[in-house]
Coordinates of C-alpha atoms in Angstrom, one line a residue:
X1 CA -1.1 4.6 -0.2
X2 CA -1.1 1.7 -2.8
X3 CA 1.3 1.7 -5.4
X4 CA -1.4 2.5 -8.2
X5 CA -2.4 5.2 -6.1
X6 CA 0.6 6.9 -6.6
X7 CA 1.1 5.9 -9.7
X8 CA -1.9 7.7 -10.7
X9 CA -0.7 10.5 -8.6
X10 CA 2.6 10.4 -11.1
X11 CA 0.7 10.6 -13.8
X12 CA -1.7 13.2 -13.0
X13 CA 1.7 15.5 -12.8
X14 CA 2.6 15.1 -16.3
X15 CA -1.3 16.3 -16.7
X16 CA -0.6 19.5 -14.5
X17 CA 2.9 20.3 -16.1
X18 CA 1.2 20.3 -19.2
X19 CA -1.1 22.9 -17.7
X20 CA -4.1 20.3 -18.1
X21 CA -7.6 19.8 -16.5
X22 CA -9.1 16.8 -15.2
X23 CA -11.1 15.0 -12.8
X24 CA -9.9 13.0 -9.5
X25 CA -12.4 10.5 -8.2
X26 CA -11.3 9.3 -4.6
X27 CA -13.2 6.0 -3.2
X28 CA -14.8 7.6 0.1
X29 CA -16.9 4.7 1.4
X30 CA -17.8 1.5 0.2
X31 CA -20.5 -1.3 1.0
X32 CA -20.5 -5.0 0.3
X33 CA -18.3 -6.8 -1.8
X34 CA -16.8 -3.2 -3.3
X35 CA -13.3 -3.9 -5.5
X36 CA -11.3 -1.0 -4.2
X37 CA -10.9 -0.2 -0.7
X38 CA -11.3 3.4 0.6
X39 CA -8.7 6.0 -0.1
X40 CA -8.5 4.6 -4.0
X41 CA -7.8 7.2 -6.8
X42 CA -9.3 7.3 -10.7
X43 CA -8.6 10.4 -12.9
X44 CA -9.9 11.2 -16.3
X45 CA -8.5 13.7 -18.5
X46 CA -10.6 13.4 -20.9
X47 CA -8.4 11.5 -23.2
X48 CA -6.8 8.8 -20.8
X49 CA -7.6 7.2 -17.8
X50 CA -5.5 6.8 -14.5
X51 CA -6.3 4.2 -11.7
X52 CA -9.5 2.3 -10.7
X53 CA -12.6 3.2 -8.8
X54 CA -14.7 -0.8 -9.4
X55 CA -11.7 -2.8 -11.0
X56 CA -12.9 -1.9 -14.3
X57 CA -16.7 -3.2 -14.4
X58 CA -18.0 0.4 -14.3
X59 CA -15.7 3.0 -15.5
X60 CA -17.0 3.3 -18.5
X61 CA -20.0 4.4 -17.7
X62 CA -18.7 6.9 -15.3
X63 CA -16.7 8.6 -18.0
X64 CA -19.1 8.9 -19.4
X65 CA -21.3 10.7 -17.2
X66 CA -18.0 13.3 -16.5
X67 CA -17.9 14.2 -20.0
X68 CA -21.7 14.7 -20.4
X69 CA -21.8 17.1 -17.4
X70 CA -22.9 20.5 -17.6
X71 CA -20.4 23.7 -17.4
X72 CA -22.6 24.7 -14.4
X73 CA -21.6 21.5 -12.5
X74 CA -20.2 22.5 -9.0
X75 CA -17.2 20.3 -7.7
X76 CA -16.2 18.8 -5.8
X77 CA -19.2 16.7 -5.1
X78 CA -20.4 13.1 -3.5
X79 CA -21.2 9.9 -6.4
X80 CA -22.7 6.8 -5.3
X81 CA -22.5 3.8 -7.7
X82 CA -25.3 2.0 -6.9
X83 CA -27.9 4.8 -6.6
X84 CA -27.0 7.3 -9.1
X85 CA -25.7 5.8 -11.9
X86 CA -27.9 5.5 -14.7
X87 CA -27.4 4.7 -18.3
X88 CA -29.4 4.4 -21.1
X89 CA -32.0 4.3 -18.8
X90 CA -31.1 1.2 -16.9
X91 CA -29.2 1.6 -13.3
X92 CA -25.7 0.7 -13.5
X93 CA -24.6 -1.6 -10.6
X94 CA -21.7 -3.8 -9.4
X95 CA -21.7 -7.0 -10.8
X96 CA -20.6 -7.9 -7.3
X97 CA -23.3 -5.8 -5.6
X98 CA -21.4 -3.8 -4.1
X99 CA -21.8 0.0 -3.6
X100 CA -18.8 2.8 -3.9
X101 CA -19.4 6.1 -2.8
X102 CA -17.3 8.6 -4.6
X103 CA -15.5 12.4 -4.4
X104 CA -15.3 13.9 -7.5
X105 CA -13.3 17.0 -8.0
X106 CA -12.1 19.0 -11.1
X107 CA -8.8 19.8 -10.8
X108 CA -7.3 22.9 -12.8
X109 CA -3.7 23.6 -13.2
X110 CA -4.0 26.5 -10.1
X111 CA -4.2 23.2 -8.1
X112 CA -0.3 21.5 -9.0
X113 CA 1.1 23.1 -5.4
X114 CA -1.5 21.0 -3.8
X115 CA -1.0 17.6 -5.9
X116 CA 2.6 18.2 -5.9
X117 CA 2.3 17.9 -2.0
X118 CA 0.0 14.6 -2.1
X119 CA 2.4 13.3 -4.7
X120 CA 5.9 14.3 -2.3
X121 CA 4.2 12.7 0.9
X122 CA 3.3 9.5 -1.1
X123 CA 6.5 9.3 -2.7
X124 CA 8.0 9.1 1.0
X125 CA 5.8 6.8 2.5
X126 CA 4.7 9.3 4.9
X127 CA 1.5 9.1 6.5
X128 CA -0.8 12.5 5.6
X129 CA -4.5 13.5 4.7
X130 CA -6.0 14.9 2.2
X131 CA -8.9 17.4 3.4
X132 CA -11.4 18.8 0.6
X133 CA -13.7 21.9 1.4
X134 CA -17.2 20.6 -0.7
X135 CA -18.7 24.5 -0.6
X136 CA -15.5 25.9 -1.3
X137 CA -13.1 23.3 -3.7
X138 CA -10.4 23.9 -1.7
X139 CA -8.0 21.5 -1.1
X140 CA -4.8 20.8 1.7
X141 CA -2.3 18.5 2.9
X142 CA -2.7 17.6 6.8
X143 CA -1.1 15.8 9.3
X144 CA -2.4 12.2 9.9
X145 CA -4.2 12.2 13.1
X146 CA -6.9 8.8 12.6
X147 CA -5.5 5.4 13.0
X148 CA -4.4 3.8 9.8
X149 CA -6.6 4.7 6.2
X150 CA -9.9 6.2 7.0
X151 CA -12.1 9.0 5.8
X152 CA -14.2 11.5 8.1
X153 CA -17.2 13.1 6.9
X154 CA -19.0 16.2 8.1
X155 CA -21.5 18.4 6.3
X156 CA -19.0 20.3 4.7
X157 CA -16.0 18.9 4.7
X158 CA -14.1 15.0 3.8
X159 CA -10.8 14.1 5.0
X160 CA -9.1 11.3 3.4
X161 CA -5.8 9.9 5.7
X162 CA -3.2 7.9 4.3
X163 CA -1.5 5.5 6.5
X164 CA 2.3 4.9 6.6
X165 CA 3.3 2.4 3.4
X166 CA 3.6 -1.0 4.8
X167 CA 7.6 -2.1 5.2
X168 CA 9.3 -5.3 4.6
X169 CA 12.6 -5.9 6.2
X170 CA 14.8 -8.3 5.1
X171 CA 17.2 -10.0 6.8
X172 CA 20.4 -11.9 5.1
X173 CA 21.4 -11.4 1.6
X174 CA 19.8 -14.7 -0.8
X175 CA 18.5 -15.3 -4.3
X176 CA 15.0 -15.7 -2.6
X177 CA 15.8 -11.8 -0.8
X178 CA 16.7 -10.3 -4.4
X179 CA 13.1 -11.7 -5.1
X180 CA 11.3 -10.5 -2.3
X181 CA 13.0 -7.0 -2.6
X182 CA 12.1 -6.9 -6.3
X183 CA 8.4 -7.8 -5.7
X184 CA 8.0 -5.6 -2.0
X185 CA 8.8 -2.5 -4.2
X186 CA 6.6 -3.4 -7.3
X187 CA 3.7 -4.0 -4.5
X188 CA 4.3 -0.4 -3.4
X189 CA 6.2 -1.5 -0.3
X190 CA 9.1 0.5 1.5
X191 CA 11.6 -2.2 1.0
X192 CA 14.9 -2.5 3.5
X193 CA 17.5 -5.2 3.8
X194 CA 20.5 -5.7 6.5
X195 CA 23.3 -8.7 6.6
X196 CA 26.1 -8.3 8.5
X197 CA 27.9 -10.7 6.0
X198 CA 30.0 -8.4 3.9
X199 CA 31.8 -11.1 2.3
X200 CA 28.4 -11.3 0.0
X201 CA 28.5 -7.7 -0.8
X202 CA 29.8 -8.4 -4.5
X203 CA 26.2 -11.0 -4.4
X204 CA 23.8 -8.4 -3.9
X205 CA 23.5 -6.5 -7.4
X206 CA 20.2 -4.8 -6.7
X207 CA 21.3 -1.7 -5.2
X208 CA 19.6 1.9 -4.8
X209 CA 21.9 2.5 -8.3
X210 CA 20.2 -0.3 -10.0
X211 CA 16.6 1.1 -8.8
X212 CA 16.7 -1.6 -6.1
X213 CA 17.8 -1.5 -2.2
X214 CA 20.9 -0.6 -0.6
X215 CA 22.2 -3.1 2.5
X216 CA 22.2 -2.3 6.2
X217 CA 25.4 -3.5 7.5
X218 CA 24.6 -4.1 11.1
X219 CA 23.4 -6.5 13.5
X220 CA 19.4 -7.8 12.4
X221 CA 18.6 -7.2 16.7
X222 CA 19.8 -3.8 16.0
X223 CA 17.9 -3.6 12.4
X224 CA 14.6 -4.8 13.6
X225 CA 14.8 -2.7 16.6
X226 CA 15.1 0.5 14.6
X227 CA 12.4 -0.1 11.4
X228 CA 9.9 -2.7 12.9
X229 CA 6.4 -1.3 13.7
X230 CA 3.1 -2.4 13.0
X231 CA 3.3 -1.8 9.2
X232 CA 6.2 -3.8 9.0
X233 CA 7.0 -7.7 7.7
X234 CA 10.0 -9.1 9.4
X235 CA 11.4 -11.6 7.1
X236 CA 14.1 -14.3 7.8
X237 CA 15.6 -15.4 4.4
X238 CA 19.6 -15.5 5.0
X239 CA 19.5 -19.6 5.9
X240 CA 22.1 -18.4 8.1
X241 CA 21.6 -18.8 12.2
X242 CA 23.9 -16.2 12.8
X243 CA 21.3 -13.5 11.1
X244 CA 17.9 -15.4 10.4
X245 CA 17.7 -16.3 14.5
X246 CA 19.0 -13.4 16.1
X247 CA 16.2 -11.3 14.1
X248 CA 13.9 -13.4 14.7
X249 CA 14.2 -12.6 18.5
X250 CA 14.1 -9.1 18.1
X251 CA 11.0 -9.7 15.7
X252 CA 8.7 -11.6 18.5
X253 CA 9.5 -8.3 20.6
X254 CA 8.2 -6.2 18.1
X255 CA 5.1 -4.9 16.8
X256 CA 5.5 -6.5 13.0
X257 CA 2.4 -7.6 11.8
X258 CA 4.3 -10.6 10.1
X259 CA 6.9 -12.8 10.7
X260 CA 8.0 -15.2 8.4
X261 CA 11.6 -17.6 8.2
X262 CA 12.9 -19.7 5.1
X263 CA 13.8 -22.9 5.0
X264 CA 12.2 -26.8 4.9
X265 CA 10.2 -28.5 8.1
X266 CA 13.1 -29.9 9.0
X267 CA 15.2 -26.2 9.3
X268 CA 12.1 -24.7 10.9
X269 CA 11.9 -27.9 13.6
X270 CA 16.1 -27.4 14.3
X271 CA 15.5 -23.2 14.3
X272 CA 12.4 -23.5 16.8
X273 CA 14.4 -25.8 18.8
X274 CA 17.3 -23.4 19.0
X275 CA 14.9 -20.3 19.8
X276 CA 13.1 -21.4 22.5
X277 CA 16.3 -23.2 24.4
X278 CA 18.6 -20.4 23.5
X279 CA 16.3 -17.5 22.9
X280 CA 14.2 -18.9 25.7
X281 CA 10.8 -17.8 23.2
X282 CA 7.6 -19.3 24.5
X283 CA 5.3 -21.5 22.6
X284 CA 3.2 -18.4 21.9
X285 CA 5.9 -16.3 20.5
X286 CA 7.5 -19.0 18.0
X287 CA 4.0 -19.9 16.8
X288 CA 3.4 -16.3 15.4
X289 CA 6.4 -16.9 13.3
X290 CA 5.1 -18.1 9.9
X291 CA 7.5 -20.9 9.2
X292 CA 8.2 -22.3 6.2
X293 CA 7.5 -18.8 5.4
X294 CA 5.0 -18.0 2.6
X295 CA 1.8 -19.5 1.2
X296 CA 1.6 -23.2 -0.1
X297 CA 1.6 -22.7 -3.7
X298 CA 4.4 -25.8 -4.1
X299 CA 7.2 -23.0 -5.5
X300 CA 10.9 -24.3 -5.7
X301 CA 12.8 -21.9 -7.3
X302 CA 13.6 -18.4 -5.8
X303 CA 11.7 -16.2 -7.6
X304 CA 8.4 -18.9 -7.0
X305 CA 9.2 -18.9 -2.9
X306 CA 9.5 -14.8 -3.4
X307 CA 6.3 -14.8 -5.2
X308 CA 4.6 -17.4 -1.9
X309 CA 6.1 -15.0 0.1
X310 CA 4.7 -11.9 -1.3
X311 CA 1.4 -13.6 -1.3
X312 CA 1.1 -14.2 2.2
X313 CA 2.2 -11.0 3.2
X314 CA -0.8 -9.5 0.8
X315 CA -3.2 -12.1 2.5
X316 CA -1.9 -11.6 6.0
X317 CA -2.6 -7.1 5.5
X318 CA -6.0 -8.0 4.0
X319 CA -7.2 -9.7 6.8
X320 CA -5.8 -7.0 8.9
X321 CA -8.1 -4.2 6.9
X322 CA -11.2 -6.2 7.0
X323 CA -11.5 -6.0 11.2
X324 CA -9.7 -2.7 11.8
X325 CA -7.9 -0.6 9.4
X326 CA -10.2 0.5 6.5
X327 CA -13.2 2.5 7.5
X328 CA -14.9 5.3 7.1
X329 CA -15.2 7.4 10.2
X330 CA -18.5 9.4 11.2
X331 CA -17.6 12.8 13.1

């Protein structure tokens, strides 16, 4: 789940404790050039807005169709942009052409057990699915049982599933890693870090105290080992041999769907040179290590390389969702 998902999903509590009303528009299926993938949350209490179902082009006009609907309304119920919406007489499309097909539900405040679970398995980075009766409203928290985001249909019935949060492990403590970590976690990213330097421990001032990270002091072999997956970014930023090459061994073993190194040509030249004679890696494995990490966006200082790095881990999932991961499933 993105981060403004569940930030929408944080604000939609204060809603509930305050015993209000309001409806949740989830993205179920989009067409074309659509803003917001599948899975995607808006909510509208009738006074302020949460989230995004078009990336702002058409919200508007969808409030107000929710706040000129009748009492006899049933909910939850299917929406779709590009066919439906009319105002003022004139269809209401995309500027992108693009269609979004939406669930709309009205949530009361008998409804907080179920949003306080969708909010709790968020919060975690758990992978779950939300499953939504349309004859009967109701609503539950399942396990995830379809690969990555997707959302089944049936007659009567839409399951929305929530993939794992995508991880980024660090390995070394840096000015650039203090970046990175900063970023990963404001991108809605399960953020981890090891070094097995604890010299530097007084260096890293972004703890779990200061809303940050806390290090893993242990081997990076050992750290990838445990954390990597297929959600996960393996990134080398110590400039250290001693961790940035010994990860990046256990990295090429892994399922990460990124792997990325610091440092100049000239490091990465010395650093392939080193893997493949003393980590015996093949030509294969050292070419999916993206080195000099990050996209080429000329950045020099550490908080510029952070911001190339974050970049070209965002680049690197989307072209991952376009061929596999984001889909709606027939049943």
């Amino acid at each position: 789940m993105q981060l403004t998902d569940l930030n929408v999903l944080s604000g939609v509590r204060d809603w509930m404790a305050r015993d209000e009303s309001f409806w949740l528009c989830t993205i179920i299926g989009t067409y074309g050039s659509a803003p917001r993938p599948c899975g995607s949350l808006f909510a509208w209490n009738g006074k302020q807005r949460l989230g995004s179902i078009s990336g702002g082009c058409l919200e508007d006009a969808f409030i107000k169709q929710l706040d000129n609907a009748t009492t006899a309304q049933h909910y939850p119920y299917e929406f779709c942009y590009s066919k439906e919406l009319v105002q003022d007489g004139i269809q209401v499309e995309l500027p992108c052409g693009g269609v979004i097909r939406l669930l709309v539900e009205k949530i009361n405040p008998e409804h907080a057990d179920h949003i306080e679970q969708v909010y709790q398995r968020a919060a975690s980075h758990q992978a779950f699915a939300r499953q939504v009766d349309l004859v009967t409203a109701k609503a539950q928290v399942i396990e995830h049982q379809l690969p990555s985001t997707a959302v089944v249909m049936t007659e009567n019935r839409v399951t929305i599933a929530y993939d794992q949060v995508w991880t980024i492990l660090i390995l070394g403590i840096s000015q650039v890693s203090e970046w990175v970590a900063k970023l990963g976690l404001m991108a809605g990213c399960d953020v981890k870090v090891c070094d097995m330097r604890k010299s530097l421990a007084d260096s890293w001032t972004f703890d779990a105290a200061a809303g940050g990270v806390d290090i893993s002091w242990c081997s990076p072999d050992i750290f990838v080992d445990q954390h990597a997956d297929k959600n996960s970014a393996v990134l080398a930023l110590a400039h250290d041999p001693r961790i940035d090459d010994i990860g990046l061994m256990a990295a090429v073993e892994s399922d990460a769907y990124y792997i990325g190194a610091m440092g100049s040509m000239k490091t990465t030249s010395k650093r392939f040179e080193r893997l493949a004679r003393i980590g015996e890696l093949t030509d294969a494995q050292l070419a999916s290590i993206h080195a000099p990490i990050g996209l080429k966006i000329g950045s020099k200082t550490p908080f510029e390389i952070a911001v190339s790095v974050i970049a070209g881990l965002i680049d690197k999932r989307h072209q991952l969702a376009t061929t596999v991961n984001i889909k709606t499933v027939a049943a």
